[in-house]
Tab-separated table of C-alpha atoms in Angstrom:
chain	number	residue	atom	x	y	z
A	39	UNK	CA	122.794	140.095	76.401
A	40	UNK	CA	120.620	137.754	78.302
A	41	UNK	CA	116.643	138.436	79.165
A	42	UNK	CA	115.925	136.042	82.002
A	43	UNK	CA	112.582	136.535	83.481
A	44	UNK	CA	111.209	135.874	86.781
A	45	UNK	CA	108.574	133.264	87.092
A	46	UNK	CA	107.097	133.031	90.933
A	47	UNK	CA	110.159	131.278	92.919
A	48	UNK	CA	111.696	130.325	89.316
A	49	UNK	CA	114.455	132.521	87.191
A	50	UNK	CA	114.091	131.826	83.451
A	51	UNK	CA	116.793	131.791	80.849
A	52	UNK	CA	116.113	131.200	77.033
A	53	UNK	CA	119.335	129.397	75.920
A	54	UNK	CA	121.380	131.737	74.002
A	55	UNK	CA	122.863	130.831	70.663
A	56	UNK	CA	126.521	131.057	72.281
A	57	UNK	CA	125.253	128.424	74.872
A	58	UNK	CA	124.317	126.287	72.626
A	59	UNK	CA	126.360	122.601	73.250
A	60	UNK	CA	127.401	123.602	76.124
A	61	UNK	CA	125.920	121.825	79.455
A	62	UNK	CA	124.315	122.614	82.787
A	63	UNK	CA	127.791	121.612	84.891
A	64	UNK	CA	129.766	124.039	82.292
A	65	UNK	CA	127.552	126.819	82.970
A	66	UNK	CA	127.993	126.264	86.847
A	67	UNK	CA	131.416	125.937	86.549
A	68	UNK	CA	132.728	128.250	83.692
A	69	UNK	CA	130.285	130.747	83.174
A	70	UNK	CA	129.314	132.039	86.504
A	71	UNK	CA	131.986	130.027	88.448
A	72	UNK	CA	130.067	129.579	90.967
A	73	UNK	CA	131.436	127.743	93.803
A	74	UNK	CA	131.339	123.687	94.440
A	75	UNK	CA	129.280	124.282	97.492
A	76	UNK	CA	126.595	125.801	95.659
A	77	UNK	CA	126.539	124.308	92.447
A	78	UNK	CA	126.065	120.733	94.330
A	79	UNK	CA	123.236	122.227	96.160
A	80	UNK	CA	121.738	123.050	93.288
A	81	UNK	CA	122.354	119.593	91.396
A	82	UNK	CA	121.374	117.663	94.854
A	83	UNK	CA	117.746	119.612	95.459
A	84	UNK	CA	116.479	119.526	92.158
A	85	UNK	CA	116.801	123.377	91.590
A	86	UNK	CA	117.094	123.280	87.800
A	87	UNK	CA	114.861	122.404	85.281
A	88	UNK	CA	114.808	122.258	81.333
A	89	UNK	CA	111.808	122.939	79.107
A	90	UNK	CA	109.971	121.829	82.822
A	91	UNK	CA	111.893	118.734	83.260
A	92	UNK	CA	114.282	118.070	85.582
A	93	UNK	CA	118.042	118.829	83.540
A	94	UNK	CA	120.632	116.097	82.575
A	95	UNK	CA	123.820	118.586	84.253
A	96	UNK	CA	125.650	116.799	81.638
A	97	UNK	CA	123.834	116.786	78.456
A	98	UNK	CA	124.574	119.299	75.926
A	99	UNK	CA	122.163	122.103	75.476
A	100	UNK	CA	119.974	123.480	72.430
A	101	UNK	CA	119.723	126.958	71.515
A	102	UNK	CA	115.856	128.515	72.495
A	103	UNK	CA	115.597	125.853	75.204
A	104	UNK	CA	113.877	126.865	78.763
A	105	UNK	CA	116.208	126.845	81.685
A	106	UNK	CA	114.511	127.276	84.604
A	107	UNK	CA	116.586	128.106	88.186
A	108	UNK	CA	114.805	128.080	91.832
A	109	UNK	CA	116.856	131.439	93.345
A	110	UNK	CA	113.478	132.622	94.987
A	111	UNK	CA	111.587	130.228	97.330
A	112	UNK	CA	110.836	132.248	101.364
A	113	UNK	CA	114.194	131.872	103.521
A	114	UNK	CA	113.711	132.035	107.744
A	115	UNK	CA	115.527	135.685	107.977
A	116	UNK	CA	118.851	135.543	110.011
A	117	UNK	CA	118.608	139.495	110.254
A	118	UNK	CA	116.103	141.404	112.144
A	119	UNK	CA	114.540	143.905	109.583
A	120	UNK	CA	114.601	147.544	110.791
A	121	UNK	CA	112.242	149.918	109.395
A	122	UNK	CA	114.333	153.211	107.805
A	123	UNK	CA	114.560	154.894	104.517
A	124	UNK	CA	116.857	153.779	102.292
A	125	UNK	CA	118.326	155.700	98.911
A	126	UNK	CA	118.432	152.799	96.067
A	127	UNK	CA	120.417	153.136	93.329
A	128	UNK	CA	119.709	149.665	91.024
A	129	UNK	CA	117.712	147.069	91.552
A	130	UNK	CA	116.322	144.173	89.708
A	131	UNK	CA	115.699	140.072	90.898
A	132	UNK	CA	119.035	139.614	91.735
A	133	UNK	CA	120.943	142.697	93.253
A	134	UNK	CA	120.730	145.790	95.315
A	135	UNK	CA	122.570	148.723	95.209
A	136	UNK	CA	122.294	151.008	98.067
A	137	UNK	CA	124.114	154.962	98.458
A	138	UNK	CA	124.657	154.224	102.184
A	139	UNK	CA	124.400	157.568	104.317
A	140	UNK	CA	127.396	157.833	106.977
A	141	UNK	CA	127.660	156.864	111.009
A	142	UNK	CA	125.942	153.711	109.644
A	143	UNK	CA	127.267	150.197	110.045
A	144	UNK	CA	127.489	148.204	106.847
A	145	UNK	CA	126.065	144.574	108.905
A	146	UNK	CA	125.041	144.349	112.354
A	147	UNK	CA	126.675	142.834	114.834
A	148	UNK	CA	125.772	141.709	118.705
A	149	UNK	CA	125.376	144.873	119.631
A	150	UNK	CA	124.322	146.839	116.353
A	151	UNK	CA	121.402	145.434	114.834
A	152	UNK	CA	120.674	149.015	113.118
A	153	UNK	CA	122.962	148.980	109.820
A	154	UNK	CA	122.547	149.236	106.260
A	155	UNK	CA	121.738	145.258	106.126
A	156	UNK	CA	118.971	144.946	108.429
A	157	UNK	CA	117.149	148.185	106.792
A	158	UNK	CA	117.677	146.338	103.523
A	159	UNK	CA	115.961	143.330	104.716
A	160	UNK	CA	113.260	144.994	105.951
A	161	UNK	CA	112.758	147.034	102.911
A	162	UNK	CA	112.654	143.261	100.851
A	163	UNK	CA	109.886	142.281	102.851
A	164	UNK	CA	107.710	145.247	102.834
A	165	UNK	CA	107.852	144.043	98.717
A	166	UNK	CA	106.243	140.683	100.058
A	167	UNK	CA	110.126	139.204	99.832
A	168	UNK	CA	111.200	137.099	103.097
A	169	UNK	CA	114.878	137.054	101.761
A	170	UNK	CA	118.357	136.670	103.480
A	171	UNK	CA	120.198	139.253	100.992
A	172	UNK	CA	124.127	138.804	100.781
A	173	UNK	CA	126.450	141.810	101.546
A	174	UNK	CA	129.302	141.378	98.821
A	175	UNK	CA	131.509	144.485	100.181
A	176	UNK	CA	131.480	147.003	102.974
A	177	UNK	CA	132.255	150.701	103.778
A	178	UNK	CA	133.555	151.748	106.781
A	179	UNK	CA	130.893	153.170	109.467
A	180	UNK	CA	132.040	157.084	108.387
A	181	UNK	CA	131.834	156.498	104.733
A	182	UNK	CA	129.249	157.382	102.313
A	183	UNK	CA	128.049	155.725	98.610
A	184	UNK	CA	127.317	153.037	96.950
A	185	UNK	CA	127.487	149.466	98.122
A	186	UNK	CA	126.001	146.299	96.180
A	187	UNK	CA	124.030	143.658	98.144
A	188	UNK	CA	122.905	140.151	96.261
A	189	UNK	CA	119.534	139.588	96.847
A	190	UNK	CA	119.513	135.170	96.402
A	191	UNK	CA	122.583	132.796	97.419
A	192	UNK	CA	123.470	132.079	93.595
A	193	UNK	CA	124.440	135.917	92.812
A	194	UNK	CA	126.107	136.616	96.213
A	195	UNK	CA	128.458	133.295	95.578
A	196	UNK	CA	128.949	134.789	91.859
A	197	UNK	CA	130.010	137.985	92.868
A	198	UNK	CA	132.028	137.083	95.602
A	199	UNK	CA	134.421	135.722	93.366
A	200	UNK	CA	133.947	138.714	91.070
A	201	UNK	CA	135.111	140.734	93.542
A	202	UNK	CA	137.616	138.451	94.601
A	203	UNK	CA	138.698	138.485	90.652
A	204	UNK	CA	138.956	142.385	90.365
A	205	UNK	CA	135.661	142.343	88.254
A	206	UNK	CA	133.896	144.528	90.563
A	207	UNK	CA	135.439	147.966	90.294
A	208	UNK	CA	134.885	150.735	92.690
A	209	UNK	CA	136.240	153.901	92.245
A	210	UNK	CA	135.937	156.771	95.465
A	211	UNK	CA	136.751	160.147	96.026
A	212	UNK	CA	138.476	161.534	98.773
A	213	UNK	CA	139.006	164.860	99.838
A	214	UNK	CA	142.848	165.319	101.727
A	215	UNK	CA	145.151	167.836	102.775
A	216	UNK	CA	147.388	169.284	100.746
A	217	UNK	CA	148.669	169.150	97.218
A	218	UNK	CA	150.683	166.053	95.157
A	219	UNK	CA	153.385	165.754	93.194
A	220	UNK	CA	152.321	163.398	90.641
A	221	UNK	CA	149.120	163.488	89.541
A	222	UNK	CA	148.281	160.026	89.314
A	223	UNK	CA	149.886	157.028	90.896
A	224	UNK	CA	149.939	153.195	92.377
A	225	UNK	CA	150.503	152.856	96.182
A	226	UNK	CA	151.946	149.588	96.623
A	227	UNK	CA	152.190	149.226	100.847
A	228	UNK	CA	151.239	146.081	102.932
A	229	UNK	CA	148.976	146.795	105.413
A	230	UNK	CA	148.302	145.541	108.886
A	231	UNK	CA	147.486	146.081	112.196
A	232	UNK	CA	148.699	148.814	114.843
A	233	UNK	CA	149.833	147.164	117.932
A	234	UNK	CA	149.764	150.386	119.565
A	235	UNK	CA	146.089	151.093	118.994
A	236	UNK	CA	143.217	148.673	118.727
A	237	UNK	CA	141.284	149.788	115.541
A	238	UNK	CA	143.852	151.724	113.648
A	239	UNK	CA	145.858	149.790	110.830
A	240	UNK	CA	149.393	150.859	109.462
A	241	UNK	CA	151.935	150.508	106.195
A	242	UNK	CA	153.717	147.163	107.654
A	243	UNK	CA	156.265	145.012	105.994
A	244	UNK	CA	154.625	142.328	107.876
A	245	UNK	CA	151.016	143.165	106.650
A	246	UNK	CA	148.753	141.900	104.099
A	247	UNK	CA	149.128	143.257	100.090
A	248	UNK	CA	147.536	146.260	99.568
A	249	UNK	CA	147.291	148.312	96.055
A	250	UNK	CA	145.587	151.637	95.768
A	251	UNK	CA	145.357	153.627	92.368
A	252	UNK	CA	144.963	157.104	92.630
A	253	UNK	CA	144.460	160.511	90.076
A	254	UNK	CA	144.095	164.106	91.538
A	255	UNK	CA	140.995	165.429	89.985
A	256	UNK	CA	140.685	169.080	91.573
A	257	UNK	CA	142.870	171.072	93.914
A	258	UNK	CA	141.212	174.144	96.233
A	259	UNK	CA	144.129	176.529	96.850
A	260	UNK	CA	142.174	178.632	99.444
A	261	UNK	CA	141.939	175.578	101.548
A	262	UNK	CA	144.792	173.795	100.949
A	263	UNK	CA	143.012	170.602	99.945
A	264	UNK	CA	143.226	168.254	96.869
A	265	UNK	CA	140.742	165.797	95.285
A	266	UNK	CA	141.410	162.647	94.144
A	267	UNK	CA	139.619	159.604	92.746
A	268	UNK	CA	140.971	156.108	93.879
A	269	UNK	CA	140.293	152.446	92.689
A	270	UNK	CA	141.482	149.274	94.356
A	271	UNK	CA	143.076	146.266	93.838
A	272	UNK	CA	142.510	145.006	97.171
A	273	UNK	CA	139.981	145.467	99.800
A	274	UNK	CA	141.640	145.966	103.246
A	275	UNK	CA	140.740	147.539	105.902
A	276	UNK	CA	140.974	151.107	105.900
A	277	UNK	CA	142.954	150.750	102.844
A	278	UNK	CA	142.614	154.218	101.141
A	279	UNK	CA	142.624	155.951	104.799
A	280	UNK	CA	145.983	154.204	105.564
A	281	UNK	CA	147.730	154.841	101.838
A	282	UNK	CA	146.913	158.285	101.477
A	283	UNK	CA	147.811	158.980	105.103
A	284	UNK	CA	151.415	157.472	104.157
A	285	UNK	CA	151.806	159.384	101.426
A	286	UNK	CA	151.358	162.618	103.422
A	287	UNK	CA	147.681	163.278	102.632
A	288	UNK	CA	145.433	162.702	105.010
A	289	UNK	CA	141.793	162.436	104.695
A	290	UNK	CA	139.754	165.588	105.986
A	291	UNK	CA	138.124	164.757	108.949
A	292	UNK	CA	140.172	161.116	109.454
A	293	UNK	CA	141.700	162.329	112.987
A	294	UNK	CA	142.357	158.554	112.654
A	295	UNK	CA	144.836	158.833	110.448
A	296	UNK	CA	146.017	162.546	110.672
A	297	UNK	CA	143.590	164.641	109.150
A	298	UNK	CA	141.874	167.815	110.406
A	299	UNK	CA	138.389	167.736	112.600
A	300	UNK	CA	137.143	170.620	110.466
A	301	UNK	CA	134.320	168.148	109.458
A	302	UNK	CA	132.645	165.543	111.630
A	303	UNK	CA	133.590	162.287	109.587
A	304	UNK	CA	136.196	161.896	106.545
A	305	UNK	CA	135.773	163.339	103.642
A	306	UNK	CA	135.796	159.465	101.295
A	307	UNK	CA	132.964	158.758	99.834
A	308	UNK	CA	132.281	155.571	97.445
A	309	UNK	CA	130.875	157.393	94.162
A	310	UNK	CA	131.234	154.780	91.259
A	311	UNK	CA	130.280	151.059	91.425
A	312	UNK	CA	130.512	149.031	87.830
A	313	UNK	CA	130.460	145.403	87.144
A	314	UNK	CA	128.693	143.087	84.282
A	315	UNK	CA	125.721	141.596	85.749
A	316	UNK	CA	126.151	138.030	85.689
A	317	UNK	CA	122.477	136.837	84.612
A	318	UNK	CA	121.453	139.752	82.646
A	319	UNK	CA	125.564	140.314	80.626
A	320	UNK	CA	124.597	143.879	81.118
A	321	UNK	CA	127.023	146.587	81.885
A	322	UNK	CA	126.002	148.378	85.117
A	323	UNK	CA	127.519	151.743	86.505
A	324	UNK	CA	125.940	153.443	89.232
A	325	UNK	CA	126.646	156.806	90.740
A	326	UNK	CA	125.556	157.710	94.229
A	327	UNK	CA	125.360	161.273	95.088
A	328	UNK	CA	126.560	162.883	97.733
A	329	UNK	CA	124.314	163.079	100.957
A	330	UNK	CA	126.260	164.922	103.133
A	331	UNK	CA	129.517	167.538	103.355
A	332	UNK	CA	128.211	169.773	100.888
A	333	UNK	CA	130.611	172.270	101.953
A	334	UNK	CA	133.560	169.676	101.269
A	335	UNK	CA	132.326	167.731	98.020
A	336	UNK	CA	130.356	170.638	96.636
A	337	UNK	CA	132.856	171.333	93.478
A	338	UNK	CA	132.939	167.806	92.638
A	339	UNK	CA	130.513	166.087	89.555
A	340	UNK	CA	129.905	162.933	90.946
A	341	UNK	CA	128.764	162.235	87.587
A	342	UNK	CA	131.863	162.440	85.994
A	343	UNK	CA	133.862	160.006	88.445
């Protein structure tokens, strides 16, 4: 495990013994794999030092030495900060993890400047941060729980590919109607767009890849609905709305997609969010409780996803 340590605008790294020989470039490049873009950015503005000095990319490094990384410096914000409460689940220098609240837009658009992302910038600065965070994933406007935001360029273009590499996992729970056969499954269906409707998206031959895992966790025979945890390969949209509406179990509340308006959203909520953080090697797992539908997701441990 690594114990960088912030200094001012600088991120400090004592060179671990399993470092040791290896250079600058191969750190870049195989270690974080972070993207060309960046890593000449980095090489062309000076934004590495060693022991104070500026770094030889290509020299091999000792054990104990001093790297130092400029992730910190004031950006000119790109998002207009919005004052609102926000429920924080991890934090540190280099990521935030947010349980989003539903009928909230992840990131604004021209019309929606009050989302998740703009109350997340404001709640940087009101730490004395002027800081253009990076949104890494997004949940639907309806759906609840967690959601990771980078809070510096280098760790958004690091976890991009993570995510794009399936080293992000996020698991969910949904509540839908009825009761399945198997109790645990893959649901391997391309996915694209309805022609017939302008938001809605369908099981298509034609569509993009699409892999859901599933596993029923709890079944309520009064109400004839079934909870189930589910963990994807991909992220398209509407993904687990779509595949468990094909298999013939809608989400409650997704009158989208077939289910029930006995609640006013559906019932999918993002409960589990685990990755290895790339500076610190850690292993972090965060839970986010539920905020709302009590009467829905009130047997469920959201511990225990």
């Amino acid at each position: 495990m690594l114990n960088p340590k912030r200094m001012g605008e600088w991120l400090q790294i004592n060179i671990p013994t399993e470092w040791e020989g290896k250079t600058v470039d191969e750190i870049f490049r195989h270690i974080w794999e972070a993207p060309k873009k960046t890593t000449h950015q980095f090489r062309m503005e000076n934004k590495v030092l060693l022991d104070g000095s500026r770094v030889n990319w290509n020299m091999p490094l000792a054990a104990g030495s001093k790297l130092l990384l400029h992730l910190f410096e004031e950006e000119e914000l790109r998002v207009r900060p919005n004052a609102q409460e926000i429920d924080i689940l991890f934090e540190d220098d280099h990521v935030l993890i947010i349980n989003k609240p539903p009928f909230m837009n992840t990131h604004p658009n021209d019309r929606d400047t009050d989302t998740l992302m703009n109350a997340a910038v404001f709640y940087l600065q009101a730490q004395g941060e002027s800081r253009n965070i990076h949104q890494i994933h997004r949940l639907d406007r309806d759906t609840s729980g967690a959601i990771l935001f980078a809070k510096h360029a280098l760790a958004g273009s690091i976890l991009d590919r993570m995510l794009e590499q399936r080293g992000i996992k996020r698991t969910y729970i949904a509540a839908v109607h009825g009761f399945f056969s198997q109790k645990k499954g893959i649901i391997n269906k391309p996915i694209g767009r309805d022609r017939h409707h302008a938001t809605r998206r369908r099981v298509s031959p034609s569509g993009q890849a699409a892999i859901t895992h599933y596993q029923l966790v709890k079944e309520d025979k009064n109400r004839q609905i079934s909870y189930v945890k589910c963990w994807l390969e991909t992220g398209r949209t509407h993904q687990i709305r779509v595949h468990l509406s094909h298999l013939g179990h809608p989400i409650v509340g997704d009158t989208l997609y077939g289910g029930q308006p006995t609640i006013n959203r559906q019932a999918l909520h993002a409960a589990r969010l685990e990755f290895i953080h790339p500076f610190t090697m850690e292993s972090i797992i965060c839970h986010a409780p539920f905020t709302d539908l009590k009467e829905i997701f009130q047997p469920i441990d959201v511990f225990s996803i």
